[in-house]
Tab-separated table of C-alpha atoms and ligand atoms in Angstrom:
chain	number	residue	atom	x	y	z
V	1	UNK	CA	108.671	128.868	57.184
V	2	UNK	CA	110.551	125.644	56.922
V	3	UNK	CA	114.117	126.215	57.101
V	4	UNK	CA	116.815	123.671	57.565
V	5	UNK	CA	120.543	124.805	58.383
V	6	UNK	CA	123.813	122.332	57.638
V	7	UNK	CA	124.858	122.535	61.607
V	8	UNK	CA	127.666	119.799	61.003
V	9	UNK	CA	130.705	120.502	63.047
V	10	UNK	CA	128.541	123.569	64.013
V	11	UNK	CA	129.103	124.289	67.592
V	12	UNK	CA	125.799	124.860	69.496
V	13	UNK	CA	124.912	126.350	72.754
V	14	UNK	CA	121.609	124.963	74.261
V	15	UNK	CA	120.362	126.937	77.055
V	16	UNK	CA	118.159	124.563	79.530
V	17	UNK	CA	118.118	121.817	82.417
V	18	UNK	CA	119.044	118.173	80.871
V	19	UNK	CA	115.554	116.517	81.417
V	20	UNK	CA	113.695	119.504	79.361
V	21	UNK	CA	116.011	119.570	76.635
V	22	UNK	CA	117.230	116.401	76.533
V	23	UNK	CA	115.841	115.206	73.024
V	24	UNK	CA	116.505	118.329	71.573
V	25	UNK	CA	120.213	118.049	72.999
V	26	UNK	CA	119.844	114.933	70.636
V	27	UNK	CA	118.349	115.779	67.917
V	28	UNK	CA	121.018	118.680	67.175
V	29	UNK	CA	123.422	116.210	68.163
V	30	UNK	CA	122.075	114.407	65.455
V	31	UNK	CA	122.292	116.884	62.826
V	32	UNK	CA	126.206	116.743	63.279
V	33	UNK	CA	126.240	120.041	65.741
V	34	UNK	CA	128.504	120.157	68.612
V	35	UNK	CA	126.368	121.075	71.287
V	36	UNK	CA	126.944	122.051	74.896
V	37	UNK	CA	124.150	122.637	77.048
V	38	UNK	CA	124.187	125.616	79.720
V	39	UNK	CA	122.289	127.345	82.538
V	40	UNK	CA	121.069	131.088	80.894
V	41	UNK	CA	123.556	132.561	83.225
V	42	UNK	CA	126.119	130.322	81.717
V	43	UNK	CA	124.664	131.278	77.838
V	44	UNK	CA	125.273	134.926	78.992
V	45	UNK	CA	128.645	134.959	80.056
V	46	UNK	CA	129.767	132.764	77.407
V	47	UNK	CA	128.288	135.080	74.937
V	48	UNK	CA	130.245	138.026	76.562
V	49	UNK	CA	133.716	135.924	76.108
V	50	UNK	CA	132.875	135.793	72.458
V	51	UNK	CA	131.685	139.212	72.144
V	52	UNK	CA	135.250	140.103	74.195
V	53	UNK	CA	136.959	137.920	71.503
V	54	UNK	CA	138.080	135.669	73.983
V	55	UNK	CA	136.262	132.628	72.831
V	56	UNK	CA	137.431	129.666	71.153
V	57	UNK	CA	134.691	128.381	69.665
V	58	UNK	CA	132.256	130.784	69.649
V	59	UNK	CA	128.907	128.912	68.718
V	60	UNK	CA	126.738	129.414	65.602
V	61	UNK	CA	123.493	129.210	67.374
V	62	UNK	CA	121.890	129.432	70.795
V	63	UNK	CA	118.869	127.262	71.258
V	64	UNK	CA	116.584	128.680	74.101
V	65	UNK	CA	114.429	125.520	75.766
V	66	UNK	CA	114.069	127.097	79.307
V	67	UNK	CA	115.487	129.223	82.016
V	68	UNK	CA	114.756	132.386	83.430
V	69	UNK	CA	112.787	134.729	81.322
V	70	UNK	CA	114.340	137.958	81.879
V	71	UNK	CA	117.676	136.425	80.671
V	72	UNK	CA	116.030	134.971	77.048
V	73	UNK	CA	115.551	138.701	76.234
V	74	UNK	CA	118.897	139.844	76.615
V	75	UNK	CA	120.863	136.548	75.135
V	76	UNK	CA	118.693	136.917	72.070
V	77	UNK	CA	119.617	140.383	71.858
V	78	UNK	CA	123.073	139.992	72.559
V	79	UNK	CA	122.696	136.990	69.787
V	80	UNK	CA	121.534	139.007	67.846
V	81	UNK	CA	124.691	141.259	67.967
V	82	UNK	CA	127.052	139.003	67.464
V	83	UNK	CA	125.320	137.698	64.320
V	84	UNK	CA	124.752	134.104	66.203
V	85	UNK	CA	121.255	132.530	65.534
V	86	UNK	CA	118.841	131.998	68.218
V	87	UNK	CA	116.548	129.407	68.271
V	88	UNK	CA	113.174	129.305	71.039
V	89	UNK	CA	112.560	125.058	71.084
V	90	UNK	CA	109.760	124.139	73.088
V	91	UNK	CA	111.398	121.946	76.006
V	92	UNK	CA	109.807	118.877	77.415
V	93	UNK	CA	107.603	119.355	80.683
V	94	UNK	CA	108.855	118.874	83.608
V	95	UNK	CA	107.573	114.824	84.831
V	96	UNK	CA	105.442	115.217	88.216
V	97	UNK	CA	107.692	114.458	91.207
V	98	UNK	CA	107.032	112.293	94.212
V	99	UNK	CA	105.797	108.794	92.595
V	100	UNK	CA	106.300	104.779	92.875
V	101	UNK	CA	106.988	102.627	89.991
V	102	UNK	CA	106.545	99.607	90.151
V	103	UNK	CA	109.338	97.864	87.733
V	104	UNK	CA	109.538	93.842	87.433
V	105	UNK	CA	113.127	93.092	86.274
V	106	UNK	CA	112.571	89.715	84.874
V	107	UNK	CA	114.147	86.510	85.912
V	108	UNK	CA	117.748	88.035	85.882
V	109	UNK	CA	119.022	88.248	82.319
V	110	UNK	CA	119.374	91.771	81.981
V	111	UNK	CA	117.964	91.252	77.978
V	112	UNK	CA	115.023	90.200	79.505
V	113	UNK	CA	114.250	93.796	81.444
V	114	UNK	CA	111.098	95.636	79.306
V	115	UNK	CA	112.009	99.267	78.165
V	116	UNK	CA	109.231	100.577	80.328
V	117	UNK	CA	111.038	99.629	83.231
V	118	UNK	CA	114.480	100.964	81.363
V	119	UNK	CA	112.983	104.085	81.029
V	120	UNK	CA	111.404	104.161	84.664
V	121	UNK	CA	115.116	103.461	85.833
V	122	UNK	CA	116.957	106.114	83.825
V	123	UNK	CA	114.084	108.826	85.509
V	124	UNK	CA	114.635	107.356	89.311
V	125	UNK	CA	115.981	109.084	92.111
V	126	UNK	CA	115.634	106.194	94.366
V	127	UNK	CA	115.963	102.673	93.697
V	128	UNK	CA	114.826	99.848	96.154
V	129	UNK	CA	115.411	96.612	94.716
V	130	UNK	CA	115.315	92.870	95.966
V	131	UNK	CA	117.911	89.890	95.655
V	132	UNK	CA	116.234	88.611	92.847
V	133	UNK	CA	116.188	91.657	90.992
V	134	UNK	CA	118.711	92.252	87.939
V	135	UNK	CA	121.546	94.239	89.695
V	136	UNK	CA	123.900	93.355	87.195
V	137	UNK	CA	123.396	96.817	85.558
V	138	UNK	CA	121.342	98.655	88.028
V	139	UNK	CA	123.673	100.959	88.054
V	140	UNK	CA	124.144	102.220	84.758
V	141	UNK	CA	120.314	101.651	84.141
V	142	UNK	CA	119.781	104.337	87.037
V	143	UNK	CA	123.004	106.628	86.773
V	144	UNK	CA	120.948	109.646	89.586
V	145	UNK	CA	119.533	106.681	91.761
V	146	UNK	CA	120.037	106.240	95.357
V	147	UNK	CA	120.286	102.703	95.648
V	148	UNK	CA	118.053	100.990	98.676
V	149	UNK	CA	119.006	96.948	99.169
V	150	UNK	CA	116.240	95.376	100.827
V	151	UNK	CA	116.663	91.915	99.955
V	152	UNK	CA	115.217	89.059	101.191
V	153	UNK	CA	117.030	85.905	101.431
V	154	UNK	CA	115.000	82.967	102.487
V	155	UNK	CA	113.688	82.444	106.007
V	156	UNK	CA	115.496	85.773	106.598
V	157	UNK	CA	113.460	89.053	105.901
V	158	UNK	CA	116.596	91.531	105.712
V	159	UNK	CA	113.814	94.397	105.641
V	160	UNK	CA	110.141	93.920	106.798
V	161	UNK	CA	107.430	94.019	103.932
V	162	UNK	CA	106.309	96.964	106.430
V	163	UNK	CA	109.571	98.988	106.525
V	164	UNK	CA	109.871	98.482	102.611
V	165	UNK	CA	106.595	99.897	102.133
V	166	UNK	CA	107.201	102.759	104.664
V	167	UNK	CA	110.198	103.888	102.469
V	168	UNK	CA	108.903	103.604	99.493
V	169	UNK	CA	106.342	106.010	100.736
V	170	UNK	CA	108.418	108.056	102.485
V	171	UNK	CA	110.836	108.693	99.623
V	172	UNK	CA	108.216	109.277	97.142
V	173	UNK	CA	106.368	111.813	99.652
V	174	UNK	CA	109.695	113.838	100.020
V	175	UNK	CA	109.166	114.586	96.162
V	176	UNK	CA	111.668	111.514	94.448
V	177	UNK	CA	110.995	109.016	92.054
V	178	UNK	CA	110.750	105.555	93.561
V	179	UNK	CA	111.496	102.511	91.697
V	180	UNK	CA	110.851	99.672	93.054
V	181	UNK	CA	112.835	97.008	91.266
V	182	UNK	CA	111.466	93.202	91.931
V	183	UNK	CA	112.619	89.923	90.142
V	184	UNK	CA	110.085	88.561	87.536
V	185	UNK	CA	106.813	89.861	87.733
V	186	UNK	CA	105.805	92.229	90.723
V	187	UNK	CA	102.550	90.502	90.980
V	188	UNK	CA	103.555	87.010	90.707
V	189	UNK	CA	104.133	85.780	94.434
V	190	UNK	CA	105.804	89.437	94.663
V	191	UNK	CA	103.884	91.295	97.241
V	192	UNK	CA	103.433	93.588	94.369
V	193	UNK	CA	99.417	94.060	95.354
V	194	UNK	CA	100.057	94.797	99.179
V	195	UNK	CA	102.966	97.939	97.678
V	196	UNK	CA	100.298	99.730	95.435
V	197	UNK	CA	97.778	99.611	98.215
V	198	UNK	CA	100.884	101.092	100.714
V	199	UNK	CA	101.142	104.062	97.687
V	200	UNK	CA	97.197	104.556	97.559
V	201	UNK	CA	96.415	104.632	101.250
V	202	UNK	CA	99.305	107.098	101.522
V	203	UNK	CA	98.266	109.420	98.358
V	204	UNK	CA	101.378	108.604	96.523
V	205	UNK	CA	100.946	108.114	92.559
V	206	UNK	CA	101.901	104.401	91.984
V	207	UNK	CA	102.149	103.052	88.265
V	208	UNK	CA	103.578	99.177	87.791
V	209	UNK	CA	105.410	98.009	85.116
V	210	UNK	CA	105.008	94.079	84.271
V	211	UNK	CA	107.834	91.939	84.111
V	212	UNK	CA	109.121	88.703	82.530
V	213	UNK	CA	107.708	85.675	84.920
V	214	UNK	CA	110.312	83.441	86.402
V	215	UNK	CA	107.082	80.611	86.682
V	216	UNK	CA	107.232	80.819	82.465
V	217	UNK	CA	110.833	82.093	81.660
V	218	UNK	CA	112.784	80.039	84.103
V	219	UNK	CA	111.716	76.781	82.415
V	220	UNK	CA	111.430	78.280	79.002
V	221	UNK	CA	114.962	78.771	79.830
V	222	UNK	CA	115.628	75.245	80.435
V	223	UNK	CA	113.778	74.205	77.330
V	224	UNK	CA	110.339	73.498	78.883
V	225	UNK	CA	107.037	74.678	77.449
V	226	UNK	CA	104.265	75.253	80.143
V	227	UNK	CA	101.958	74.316	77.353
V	228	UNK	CA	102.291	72.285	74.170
V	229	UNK	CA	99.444	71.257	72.060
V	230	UNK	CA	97.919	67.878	73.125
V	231	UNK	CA	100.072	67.473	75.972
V	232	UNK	CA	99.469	70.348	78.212
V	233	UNK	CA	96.621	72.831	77.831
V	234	UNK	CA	96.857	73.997	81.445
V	235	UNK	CA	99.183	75.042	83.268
V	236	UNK	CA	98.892	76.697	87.293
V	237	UNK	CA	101.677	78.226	88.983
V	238	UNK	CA	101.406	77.957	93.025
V	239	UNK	CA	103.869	79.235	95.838
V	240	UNK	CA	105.566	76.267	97.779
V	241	UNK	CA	106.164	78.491	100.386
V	242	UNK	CA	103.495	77.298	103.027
V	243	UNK	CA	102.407	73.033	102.306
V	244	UNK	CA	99.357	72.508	100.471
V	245	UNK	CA	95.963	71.226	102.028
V	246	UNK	CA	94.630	67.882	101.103
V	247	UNK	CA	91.659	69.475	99.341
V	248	UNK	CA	94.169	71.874	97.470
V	249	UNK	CA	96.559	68.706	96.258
V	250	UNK	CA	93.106	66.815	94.928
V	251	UNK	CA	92.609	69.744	93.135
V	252	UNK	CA	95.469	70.214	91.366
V	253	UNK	CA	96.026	66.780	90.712
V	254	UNK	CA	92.512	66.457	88.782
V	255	UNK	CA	93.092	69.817	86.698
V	256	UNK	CA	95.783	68.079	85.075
V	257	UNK	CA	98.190	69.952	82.958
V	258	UNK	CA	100.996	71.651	83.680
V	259	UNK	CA	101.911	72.480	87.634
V	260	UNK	CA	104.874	75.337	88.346
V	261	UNK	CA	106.254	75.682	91.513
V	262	UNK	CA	108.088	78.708	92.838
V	263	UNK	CA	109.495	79.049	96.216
V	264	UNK	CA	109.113	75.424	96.197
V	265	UNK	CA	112.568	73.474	96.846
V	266	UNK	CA	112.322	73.370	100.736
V	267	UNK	CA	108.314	71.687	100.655
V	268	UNK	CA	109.322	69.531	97.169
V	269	UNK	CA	109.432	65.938	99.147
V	270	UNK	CA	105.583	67.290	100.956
V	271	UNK	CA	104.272	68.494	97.619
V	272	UNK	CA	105.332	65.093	95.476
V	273	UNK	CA	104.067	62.711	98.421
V	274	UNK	CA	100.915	64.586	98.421
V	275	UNK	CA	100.273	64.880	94.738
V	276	UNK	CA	100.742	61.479	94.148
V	277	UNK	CA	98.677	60.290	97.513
V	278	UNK	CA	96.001	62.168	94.925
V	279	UNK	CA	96.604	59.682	91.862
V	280	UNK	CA	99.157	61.727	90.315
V	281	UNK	CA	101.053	58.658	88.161
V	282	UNK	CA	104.461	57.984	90.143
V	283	UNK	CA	106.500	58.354	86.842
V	284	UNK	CA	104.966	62.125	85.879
V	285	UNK	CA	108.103	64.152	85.311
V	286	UNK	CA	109.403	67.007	87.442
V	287	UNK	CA	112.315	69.216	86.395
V	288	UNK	CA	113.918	71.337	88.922
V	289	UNK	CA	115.780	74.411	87.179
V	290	UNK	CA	117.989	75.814	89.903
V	291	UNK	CA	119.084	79.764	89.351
V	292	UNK	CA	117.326	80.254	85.923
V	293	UNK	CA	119.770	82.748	82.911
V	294	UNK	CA	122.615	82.733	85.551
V	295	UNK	CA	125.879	81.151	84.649
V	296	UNK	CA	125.626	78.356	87.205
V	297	UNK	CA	121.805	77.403	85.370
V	298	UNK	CA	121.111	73.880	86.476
V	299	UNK	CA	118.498	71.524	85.081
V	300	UNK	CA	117.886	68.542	86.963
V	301	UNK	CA	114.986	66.193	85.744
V	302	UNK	CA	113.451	63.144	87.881
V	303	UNK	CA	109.541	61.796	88.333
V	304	UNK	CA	107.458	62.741	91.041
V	305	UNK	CA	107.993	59.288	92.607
V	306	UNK	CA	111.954	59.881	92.610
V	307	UNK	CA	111.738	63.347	94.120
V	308	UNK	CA	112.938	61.609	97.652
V	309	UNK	CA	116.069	59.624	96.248
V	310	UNK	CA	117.159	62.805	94.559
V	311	UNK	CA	117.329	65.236	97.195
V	312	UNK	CA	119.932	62.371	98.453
V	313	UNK	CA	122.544	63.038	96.266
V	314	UNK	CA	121.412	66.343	94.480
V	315	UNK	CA	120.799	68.977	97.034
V	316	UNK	CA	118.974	71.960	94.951
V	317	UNK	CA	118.809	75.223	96.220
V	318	UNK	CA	116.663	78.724	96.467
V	319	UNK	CA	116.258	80.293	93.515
V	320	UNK	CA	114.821	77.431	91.493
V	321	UNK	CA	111.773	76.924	89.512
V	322	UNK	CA	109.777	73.284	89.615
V	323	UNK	CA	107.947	71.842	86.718
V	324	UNK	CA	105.857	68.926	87.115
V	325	UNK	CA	104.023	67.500	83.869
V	326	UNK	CA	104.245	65.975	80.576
V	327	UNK	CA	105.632	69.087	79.374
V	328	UNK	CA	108.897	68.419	80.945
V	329	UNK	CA	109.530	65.253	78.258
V	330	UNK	CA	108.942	67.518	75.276
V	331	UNK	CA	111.606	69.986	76.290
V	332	UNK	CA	114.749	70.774	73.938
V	333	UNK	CA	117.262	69.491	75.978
V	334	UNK	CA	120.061	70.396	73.590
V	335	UNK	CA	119.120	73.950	73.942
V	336	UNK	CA	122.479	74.564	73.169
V	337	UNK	CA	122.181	78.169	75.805
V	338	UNK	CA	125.706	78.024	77.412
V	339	UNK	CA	125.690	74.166	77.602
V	340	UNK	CA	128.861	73.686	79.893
V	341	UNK	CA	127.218	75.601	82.750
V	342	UNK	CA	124.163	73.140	82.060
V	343	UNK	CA	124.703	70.329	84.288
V	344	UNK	CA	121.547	68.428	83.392
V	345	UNK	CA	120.727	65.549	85.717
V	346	UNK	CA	118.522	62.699	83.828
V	347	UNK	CA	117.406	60.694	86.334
V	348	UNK	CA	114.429	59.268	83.721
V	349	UNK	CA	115.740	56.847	81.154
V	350	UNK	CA	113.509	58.223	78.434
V	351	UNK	CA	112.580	61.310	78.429
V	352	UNK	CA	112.108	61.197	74.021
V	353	UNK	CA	108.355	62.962	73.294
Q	404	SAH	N1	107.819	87.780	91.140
Q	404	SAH	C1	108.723	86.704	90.821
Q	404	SAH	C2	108.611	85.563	91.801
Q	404	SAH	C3	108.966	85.931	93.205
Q	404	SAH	S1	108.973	84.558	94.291
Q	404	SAH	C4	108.481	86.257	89.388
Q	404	SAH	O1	107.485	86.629	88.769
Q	404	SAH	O2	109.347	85.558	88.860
Q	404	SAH	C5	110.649	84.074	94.207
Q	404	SAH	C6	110.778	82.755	93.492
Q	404	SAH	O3	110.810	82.945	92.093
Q	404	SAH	C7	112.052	81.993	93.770
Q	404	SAH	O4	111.987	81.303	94.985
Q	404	SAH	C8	112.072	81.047	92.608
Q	404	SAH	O5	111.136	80.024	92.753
Q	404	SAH	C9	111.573	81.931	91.496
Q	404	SAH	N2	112.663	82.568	90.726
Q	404	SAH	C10	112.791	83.867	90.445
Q	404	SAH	N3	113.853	84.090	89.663
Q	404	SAH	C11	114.406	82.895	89.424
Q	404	SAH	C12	115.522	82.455	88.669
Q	404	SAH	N4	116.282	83.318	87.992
Q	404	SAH	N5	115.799	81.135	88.643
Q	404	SAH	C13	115.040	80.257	89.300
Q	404	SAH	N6	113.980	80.614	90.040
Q	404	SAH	C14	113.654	81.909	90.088
């Protein structure tokens, strides 16, 4: 039988804990009812105020989705009494508890989070997230989280990779839902690899969501394309963090295409001597986009060759993404994405495709 009631401005009393009814909570809501969800206890004395007369708005249905058996027998009855329907709705199942997610946040713009990792947010109990990670609205993402900060600024470790992992485990062990909340991509120069392992060797479920990439979205951001048809058909994205080895340079530099750097500011001057001690042409261009879909975004283009003058007068700092390659001239400067906090640098006359 297929019935289907008018429940607008219908008051409706749905008996169950939030996460098992929660879509059912909407769906009524939908339908136009007023609904107020309650423990069975709660249904039961609520139905003994209305059967006492004492009720307001006494409710046109009661929609059983869980609680404790014994009481679904007597509500109905008493339901039943009181000439109130009563609905049984099949609630959802309860998740399993203790596990790691895995969530990359993007590059910082909180449009650019994926609903996977939304949705892995909105279920957390604990949140550990990094200084790259998009805080903006971590908060409202995660409204039951605990929030962990173990950010890393660099040089300074403000929580060991070790100690990270050891809470992450130990959280998810004492039965929560661990999110841990990375900038970009958790397996892009994220230590992403070494945290799953941590979850495996300790027996704790581990699932990880992908993120937006800094190495594409940060230059995307500034116009750049890491490929573009006859110009780049490559394109390999390496950590400056540690210098290069001569045999690594010569290999990069005959690849060709399209080379992005992250963690790269502080080795830039050591990375453009070496590529172009490899034959990498002096006037290749390099953009340097400092702090990617923040307000203070800030392009600033050169060659390889005039890396060194640069850092004289423009000093750019951690975060930034480096793009060095042909790509950089076919870039849509006038991107027109908040243009007064773009202070773009030209340092090459003509950078026309
Ligand atoms: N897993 C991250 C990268 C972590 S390494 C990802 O996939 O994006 C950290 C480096 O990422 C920074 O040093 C910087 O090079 C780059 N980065 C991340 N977010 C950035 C942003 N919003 N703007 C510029 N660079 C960024």
């Amino acid at each position: 039988m297929d019935v289907s009631l008018d429940l607008s401005g219908r008051h409706a009393l749905v008996v169950g804990t939030a996460r098992a009814a929660r879509r059912i909570v909407a769906r009524y809501r939908a339908g136009g009812a007023v609904v107020v969800l309650v423990s069975a206890g709660d249904a039961c004395a609520r139905l003994g105020r209305v059967a006492a007369g004492t009720d307001a708005t006494p409710p046109a249905l009661v929609v059983w989705v869980d609680g404790r058996q014994a009481l679904r027998e007597v509500l109905a009855e008493h339901a039943s009494r009181l000439r109130i329907w009563f609905v049984t709705e099949q609630g959802a199942p309860e998740l399993p508890r203790g596990q790691v997610t895995l969530v990359g946040g993007g590059p910082g713009d909180t449009d650019l989070m994926t609903v996977a990792g939304r949705r892995a947010l909105a279920e957390a109990d604990v949140v550990l997230f990094d200084r790259l990670a998009p805080q903006e609205l971590m908060a409202q993402w995660a409204p039951g989280a605990e929030f962990i900060d173990v950010g890393k600024t660099p040089g300074h470790h403000a929580v060991p990779q070790g100690e990270i992992e050891s809470l992450m485990v130990d959280h998810a062990l004492r039965g929560n839902r661990v999110v841990r909340l990375k900038g970009g991509d958790p397996f892009v120069f994220g230590r992403g690899g070494e945290e799953v392992l941590a979850c495996r060797r300790a027996g704790v479920p581990v699932t990880v969501v992908p993120g937006v990439t800094s190495a594409i979205s940060v230059p995307a951001a500034a116009g750049i394309p890491v490929t573009h048809r006859d110009v780049s058909r490559a394109f390999t994205v390496i950590s400056g963090h540690t210098p290069f080895t001569e045999e690594e340079l010569a290999h990069l530099v005959g690849l060709g295409g399209t080379i992005v750097v992250l963690m790269g500011v502080n080795t830039l001057p050591h990375l453009a001597a070496g590529l172009q001690r490899h034959g990498m042409a002096t006037d290749m261009p390099l953009a340097i986009i400092e702090r990617g879909y923040s307000i203070a975004q800030r392009t600033t283009v050169t060659s390889v060759g005039g890396v060194t003058p640069l850092l004289a007068t423009v000093a750019p700092r951690s975060p930034a993404v480096i793009v060095i390659g042909e790509v950089v001239r076919v870039a849509a400067w006038d991107d027109g994405r908040n243009a007064e906090s773009h202070d773009l640098v030209r340092t090459i006359a003509d950078l026309a495709p």
